[in-house]
Amino acid sequence: MALTLEEIAQRFGGEIVGDATVRVGGLAPLDQAQPHQLAFLANPKYLAQVEATRAGAVLIAPADLEKLSSHEGRNFIVTPNPYAYFARVAQMFIDLAAPALPHGVHPSAVVDPSAQVAKTAVIGPHVVIEAGAIVDEGARLDANVFVGRGTTIGEGSHLYPNVTVYHGCKIGPRAIVHAGAVIGSDGFGFAPDFTGAGDARTGTWVKIPQVGGVTIAADVEIGANTTIDRGAMADTVIEECVKIDNLVQIGHNCRIGAYTVIAGCAGIAGSTTIGKHCMIGGAVGIAGHVTLGDYVIVTAKSGVSKSLPKAGIYTSAFPAVEHAEWNKSAALMRNLDKLRERIKALEAAVEKRDGAA
Amino acid sequence: MALTLEEIAQRFGGEIVGDATVRVGGLAPLDQAQPHQLAFLANPKYLAQVEATRAGAVLIAPADLEKLSSHEGRNFIVTPNPYAYFARVAQMFIDLAAPALPHGVHPSAVVDPSAQVAKTAVIGPHVVIEAGAIVDEGARLDANVFVGRGTTIGEGSHLYPNVTVYHGCKIGPRAIVHAGAVIGSDGFGFAPDFTGAGDARTGTWVKIPQVGGVTIAADVEIGANTTIDRGAMADTVIEECVKIDNLVQIGHNCRIGAYTVIAGCAGIAGSTTIGKHCMIGGAVGIAGHVTLGDYVIVTAKSGVSKSLPKAGIYTSAFPAVEHAEWNKSAALMRNLDKLRERIKALEAAVEKRDGAA
Amino acid sequence: MALTLEEIAQRFGGEIVGDATVRVGGLAPLDQAQPHQLAFLANPKYLAQVEATRAGAVLIAPADLEKLSSHEGRNFIVTPNPYAYFARVAQMFIDLAAPALPHGVHPSAVVDPSAQVAKTAVIGPHVVIEAGAIVDEGARLDANVFVGRGTTIGEGSHLYPNVTVYHGCKIGPRAIVHAGAVIGSDGFGFAPDFTGAGDARTGTWVKIPQVGGVTIAADVEIGANTTIDRGAMADTVIEECVKIDNLVQIGHNCRIGAYTVIAGCAGIAGSTTIGKHCMIGGAVGIAGHVTLGDYVIVTAKSGVSKSLPKAGIYTSAFPAVEHAEWNKSAALMRNLDKLRERIKALEAAVEKRDGAA
């Protein structure tokens, strides 16, 4: 499973400097790589490691290559983005080494006769696929995955164990959905139907039926135990190449723009639209019915309660400091109006005196 | 599956104005509805749409009906709460259209012989029901649901796929539990049994057995991947008609009062009591061993560390602003005591001068 | 299933004061205990209840025993930590009362022929164990648990229903993993491979393969629906006796030090190291690539963005107050620079006047 630099460059691009016939069979960090391995320089501050590495070849950016004292006896694949190149080559070696899974449906799976499962799909033990669902070529459904009525799983998608996809959802090609994620659960919507107040209040919450679905475009990754609710009338939409971390909540009728990344424990309330190429930090909370423009960055732990149409970085989180110090500042903050009153009084006193003078 | 307005009013109440024999077979927004559909006016600002709609009939409040220039040639069901009425009728049409599920136990389910499963219950593939559990009439357990020893699932409840209910829990009638929710996991309780300090500390955490259960009253909805811990000695209690969103954590021995709603990503630590008709916003955190009165509203992202016995709206969250602006304010906030000292010094200086004058 | 005080003391230590032949068959609070039950005094403020209790014996600390007016006719097991002692004895009685589970593999489980399952392990219905996995003696895997390729489950561990452990992970002895937890999902890592800006941006996120695993040491407890990501190159590591609550996210390549406890809804971003004996409060967020020293306490809802090498208590959370009051303070906080300007102007005015005088 070793490839020549030439074979790698044919597949992933880049220009070879040195011996194109050298064979490598895996990747390793510069300081640990052996002659049969490929290393990469993602950060110029490690340039000295390139001079010292035993790697068979190094992925390097053109500007960094020029900084080397000599290329003598070394081999390179020159590429503008060695880190992304590394990721692609590493994935290829992992795929080559992975045991081939037998196509077909595990005998313990329960597949409705009206569901369409492609021949090259891999359906694991105890998977359940309901009526009218479609599982495309090369899709892989691991143990205990549930696919509801009429739902579509795109080509080459991989659903890890215990994933639940409700009825009437569409998952695009090459999706990765990690274990325990839930797609298509009911949005949180209830009509209050109460009369009276206080102890005399009677009535109930009436559930608003959630009859939209979830539409997920191509190349989306969804983290473990993340939840994406179905829409009330129209669909909740996740655009192409969105990457969502673990334990994220996305409410009904949200739209998440292409290439946006959302870190773990974030929560996005219903009917909110997030633009393309946004970065939502960990544990960020975003209110419902707001709109974030393209290229908006919200830093970790911040809360968004209004629309942020302009690209930029937004924050509302404090870093933890020593408890006693924090308590002092917090107490002062709660009494800011008193400080302001004292300033006002001082201004009046100084004004009066200046006037008197 | 179309009904006359008269049939609908017989079932859900309301007064018909216009032709009671008109048939409708579904719902749609005012501006999209066709003659065979029912529309609704929930917000008076859309009154003009009622004049223009092609809907077969409109759900409307009495006060809004009076504002119309004419009822001529139009049909209405007049009800004090058109939005709740809409929700109920929409649910009915969904139920009428849903494929009938065959009663009984799927052959791949594993049901202990001592468990009691009612005849009209629907037990899906790979469900596991342990000894002594009871599943009441009309309950529906979807694929891979687990019901532990001695647990009761109430009449007409619906547990979506991959839900886990531990042993010794009671779920009341008409519950909806979304996929991946966990009910009855151990509360987080450990007795410290350490001696020594710093590097010399030895000992361990000793687990406190959690022998209470979880009791969930009627008409509760629980969101996807939400977790509700069992009590240590007594039960964790969720009262009737509580609605809980996705990814919410409820600690051991909490009591959540009737009709309270809890939005996604909220966390409630152990032994906390929340009153009736409260509204807990998204990502709110509530400390353990505190009590919230009835009708308490906590806004999204806020933290509650003390009891809030009085009805009202409570907040401790900041909205995100531009990062640079935030950092400036945050730095000043950390130095509020210095601002206060400067004010003090000014006061002394002015005082002294005034005294001197 | 009743034991004499002597039998209990032989097993768990402590000194008997009174009749060592008294038999108890369970535990109860001081004010409810009957003569066949054992009670405990964990807090001296309940000393009066010891005088009045009907319990067959009381677990008590030496210092509290001395405060009693008389031991006459009462029985005690004297131990420095009655609460921990209670927890251990309570667990023993629960274990004695629990129905014995039949060893072996449920016929509906799917176990790869190359997996090694110990004879005394209990493998529940619909469990899936992949190639090369090892399940040690006395381990218990409940319904629908998934154990990936080459993963090891330690002796006496208990995985509750619907737990997913990916391939290549190691779970140590006596682990407790609650329902829906996911161990070994991919870390959240993508290399940006974009060119151009704004609407002209093209390219994609390239997934960084996550080839490390998760290593979990002995006596760890992991809460329901908690997620622990696998490492990118090296393993994510959870040291011995770490206790993690529900809905916690632990990113790739984190290391959590021994005896640390992490409360519900906390999130720890990738490559962060937490020391031993730390206490991380509920809903705390900790940034990636930071280090917390031993004995660090972070209070609930706080955010940590920098390393905290020193033991201590750290905070950045505000408690909720009435909404109107909060809004006033928050508005002032956003305008702190204006208050500062006014103070500066006052200082100049006073300075000038003082100079003039």
Tab-separated table of N, CA, C and O in Angstrom, chain B residues 292-344:
chain	number	residue	atom	x	y	z
B	292	LEU	N	-37.737	27.808	42.263
B	292	LEU	CA	-38.334	28.874	41.461
B	292	LEU	C	-39.835	28.819	41.670
B	292	LEU	O	-40.439	27.741	41.604
B	293	GLY	N	-40.435	29.981	41.918
B	293	GLY	CA	-41.878	30.033	42.121
B	293	GLY	C	-42.641	29.799	40.828
B	293	GLY	O	-42.049	29.596	39.771
B	294	ASP	N	-43.967	29.865	40.930
B	294	ASP	CA	-44.799	29.757	39.735
B	294	ASP	C	-44.595	30.997	38.857
B	294	ASP	O	-44.278	32.075	39.352
B	295	TYR	N	-44.802	30.845	37.580
B	295	TYR	CA	-44.769	31.970	36.621
B	295	TYR	C	-43.423	32.699	36.593
B	295	TYR	O	-43.370	33.901	36.345
B	296	VAL	N	-42.362	32.000	36.873
B	296	VAL	CA	-41.026	32.600	36.726
B	296	VAL	C	-40.566	32.407	35.284
B	296	VAL	O	-40.702	31.323	34.718
B	297	ILE	N	-40.035	33.473	34.698
B	297	ILE	CA	-39.466	33.404	33.353
B	297	ILE	C	-37.972	33.694	33.457
B	297	ILE	O	-37.581	34.709	34.031
B	298	VAL	N	-37.159	32.798	32.953
B	298	VAL	CA	-35.717	33.046	32.921
B	298	VAL	C	-35.329	33.151	31.454
B	298	VAL	O	-35.590	32.234	30.665
B	299	THR	N	-34.708	34.280	31.083
B	299	THR	CA	-34.423	34.487	29.659
B	299	THR	C	-33.205	33.663	29.229
B	299	THR	O	-32.371	33.272	30.039
B	300	ALA	N	-33.111	33.442	27.942
B	300	ALA	CA	-32.112	32.535	27.364
B	300	ALA	C	-30.699	32.855	27.829
B	300	ALA	O	-30.329	34.017	27.985
B	301	LYS	N	-29.912	31.815	28.086
B	301	LYS	CA	-28.486	31.934	28.392
B	301	LYS	C	-28.212	32.465	29.805
B	301	LYS	O	-27.053	32.662	30.165
B	302	SER	N	-29.255	32.742	30.593
B	302	SER	CA	-29.042	33.243	31.950
B	302	SER	C	-28.685	32.105	32.896
B	302	SER	O	-28.924	30.934	32.609
B	303	GLY	N	-28.098	32.489	34.036
B	303	GLY	CA	-27.756	31.512	35.066
B	303	GLY	C	-28.485	31.845	36.357
B	303	GLY	O	-28.549	33.006	36.748
B	304	VAL	N	-29.037	30.851	37.001
B	304	VAL	CA	-29.758	31.066	38.257
B	304	VAL	C	-28.997	30.358	39.360
B	304	VAL	O	-28.802	29.138	39.300
B	305	SER	N	-28.549	31.120	40.366
B	305	SER	CA	-27.778	30.484	41.429
B	305	SER	C	-28.502	30.525	42.768
B	305	SER	O	-28.085	29.877	43.710
B	306	LYS	N	-29.585	31.299	42.846
B	306	LYS	CA	-30.358	31.383	44.090
B	306	LYS	C	-31.830	31.200	43.784
B	306	LYS	O	-32.255	31.367	42.637
B	307	SER	N	-32.601	30.941	44.817
B	307	SER	CA	-34.036	30.772	44.619
B	307	SER	C	-34.662	32.061	44.104
B	307	SER	O	-34.223	33.164	44.438
B	308	LEU	N	-35.675	31.899	43.279
B	308	LEU	CA	-36.423	33.038	42.738
B	308	LEU	C	-37.888	32.786	43.048
B	308	LEU	O	-38.641	32.303	42.202
B	309	PRO	N	-38.307	33.087	44.271
B	309	PRO	CA	-39.672	32.698	44.659
B	309	PRO	C	-40.768	33.497	43.972
B	309	PRO	O	-41.878	32.996	43.813
B	310	LYS	N	-40.447	34.726	43.538
B	310	LYS	CA	-41.497	35.592	42.993
B	310	LYS	C	-41.641	35.480	41.487
B	310	LYS	O	-40.639	35.470	40.765
B	311	ALA	N	-42.864	35.487	40.994
B	311	ALA	CA	-43.100	35.535	39.551
B	311	ALA	C	-42.395	36.754	38.973
B	311	ALA	O	-42.268	37.783	39.638
B	312	GLY	N	-41.914	36.637	37.766
B	312	GLY	CA	-41.215	37.760	37.131
B	312	GLY	C	-40.275	37.252	36.061
B	312	GLY	O	-40.166	36.044	35.834
B	313	ILE	N	-39.606	38.203	35.425
B	313	ILE	CA	-38.656	37.873	34.362
B	313	ILE	C	-37.250	38.105	34.896
B	313	ILE	O	-36.967	39.174	35.447
B	314	TYR	N	-36.385	37.131	34.750
B	314	TYR	CA	-35.035	37.204	35.300
B	314	TYR	C	-34.008	36.977	34.189
B	314	TYR	O	-34.214	36.144	33.307
B	315	THR	N	-32.885	37.677	34.298
B	315	THR	CA	-31.891	37.686	33.226
B	315	THR	C	-30.491	37.837	33.785
B	315	THR	O	-30.286	38.513	34.793
B	316	SER	N	-29.519	37.211	33.133
B	316	SER	CA	-28.115	37.546	33.407
B	316	SER	C	-27.242	37.373	32.172
B	316	SER	O	-26.056	37.111	32.279
B	317	ALA	N	-27.842	37.536	31.005
B	317	ALA	CA	-27.078	37.306	29.776
B	317	ALA	C	-26.840	38.609	29.023
B	317	ALA	O	-27.682	39.499	29.045
B	318	PHE	N	-25.694	38.703	28.395
B	318	PHE	CA	-25.361	39.847	27.547
B	318	PHE	C	-25.510	39.447	26.083
B	318	PHE	O	-25.144	38.332	25.711
B	319	PRO	N	-25.983	40.365	25.262
B	319	PRO	CA	-25.989	40.074	23.825
B	319	PRO	C	-24.614	40.354	23.225
B	319	PRO	O	-23.919	41.281	23.652
B	320	ALA	N	-24.230	39.562	22.258
B	320	ALA	CA	-22.923	39.734	21.612
B	320	ALA	C	-22.854	41.066	20.870
B	320	ALA	O	-23.819	41.473	20.215
B	321	VAL	N	-21.720	41.744	21.000
B	321	VAL	CA	-21.446	42.976	20.246
B	321	VAL	C	-20.105	42.776	19.542
B	321	VAL	O	-19.455	41.744	19.706
B	322	GLU	N	-19.666	43.796	18.803
B	322	GLU	CA	-18.392	43.618	18.092
B	322	GLU	C	-17.283	43.335	19.083
B	322	GLU	O	-17.193	43.938	20.148
B	323	HIS	N	-16.441	42.410	18.687
B	323	HIS	CA	-15.435	41.850	19.587
B	323	HIS	C	-14.579	42.943	20.243
B	323	HIS	O	-14.356	42.927	21.461
B	324	ALA	N	-14.109	43.912	19.457
B	324	ALA	CA	-13.208	44.945	19.989
B	324	ALA	C	-13.930	45.794	21.027
B	324	ALA	O	-13.392	46.110	22.095
B	325	GLU	N	-15.170	46.125	20.713
B	325	GLU	CA	-15.986	46.920	21.637
B	325	GLU	C	-16.202	46.156	22.946
B	325	GLU	O	-16.076	46.701	24.051
B	326	TRP	N	-16.525	44.880	22.809
B	326	TRP	CA	-16.742	44.045	23.995
B	326	TRP	C	-15.485	43.994	24.869
B	326	TRP	O	-15.548	44.155	26.094
B	327	ASN	N	-14.365	43.778	24.221
B	327	ASN	CA	-13.114	43.658	24.983
B	327	ASN	C	-12.823	44.924	25.775
B	327	ASN	O	-12.345	44.854	26.905
B	328	LYS	N	-13.131	46.083	25.187
B	328	LYS	CA	-12.919	47.351	25.880
B	328	LYS	C	-13.811	47.413	27.126
B	328	LYS	O	-13.324	47.696	28.235
B	329	SER	N	-15.097	47.116	26.957
B	329	SER	CA	-16.001	47.145	28.107
B	329	SER	C	-15.594	46.124	29.157
B	329	SER	O	-15.641	46.388	30.355
B	330	ALA	N	-15.200	44.935	28.703
B	330	ALA	CA	-14.856	43.866	29.640
B	330	ALA	C	-13.627	44.250	30.450
B	330	ALA	O	-13.550	43.990	31.659
B	331	ALA	N	-12.663	44.910	29.810
B	331	ALA	CA	-11.464	45.332	30.532
B	331	ALA	C	-11.833	46.379	31.576
B	331	ALA	O	-11.358	46.336	32.719
B	332	LEU	N	-12.697	47.316	31.192
B	332	LEU	CA	-13.140	48.331	32.161
B	332	LEU	C	-13.885	47.676	33.319
B	332	LEU	O	-13.722	48.062	34.474
B	333	MET	N	-14.686	46.697	32.994
B	333	MET	CA	-15.460	46.046	34.049
B	333	MET	C	-14.545	45.371	35.068
B	333	MET	O	-14.794	45.424	36.258
B	334	ARG	N	-13.492	44.770	34.566
B	334	ARG	CA	-12.552	44.119	35.484
B	334	ARG	C	-11.833	45.147	36.359
B	334	ARG	O	-11.250	44.795	37.379
B	335	ASN	N	-11.866	46.415	35.946
B	335	ASN	CA	-11.182	47.453	36.712
B	335	ASN	C	-12.147	48.459	37.315
B	335	ASN	O	-11.780	49.595	37.598
B	336	LEU	N	-13.362	48.006	37.524
B	336	LEU	CA	-14.370	48.905	38.087
B	336	LEU	C	-13.935	49.455	39.433
B	336	LEU	O	-14.243	50.597	39.785
B	337	ASP	N	-13.200	48.653	40.213
B	337	ASP	CA	-12.793	49.138	41.537
B	337	ASP	C	-11.847	50.341	41.404
B	337	ASP	O	-11.878	51.248	42.217
B	338	LYS	N	-11.076	50.360	40.332
B	338	LYS	CA	-10.194	51.517	40.117
B	338	LYS	C	-11.017	52.761	39.775
B	338	LYS	O	-10.740	53.859	40.250
B	339	LEU	N	-12.038	52.589	38.940
B	339	LEU	CA	-12.923	53.724	38.644
B	339	LEU	C	-13.554	54.224	39.936
B	339	LEU	O	-13.651	55.426	40.193
B	340	ARG	N	-13.969	53.282	40.766
B	340	ARG	CA	-14.601	53.670	42.029
B	340	ARG	C	-13.622	54.438	42.917
B	340	ARG	O	-13.989	55.428	43.552
B	341	GLU	N	-12.360	53.994	42.927
B	341	GLU	CA	-11.351	54.693	43.735
B	341	GLU	C	-11.163	56.122	43.235
B	341	GLU	O	-11.020	57.062	44.026
B	342	ARG	N	-11.167	56.269	41.913
B	342	ARG	CA	-10.996	57.606	41.350
B	342	ARG	C	-12.173	58.509	41.723
B	342	ARG	O	-12.007	59.694	41.989
B	343	ILE	N	-13.357	57.921	41.725
B	343	ILE	CA	-14.535	58.711	42.132
B	343	ILE	C	-14.390	59.114	43.597
B	343	ILE	O	-14.639	60.274	43.971
B	344	LYS	N	-13.977	58.170	44.429
B	344	LYS	CA	-13.776	58.443	45.853
B	344	LYS	C	-12.782	59.589	46.031
B	344	LYS	O	-13.008	60.515	46.831
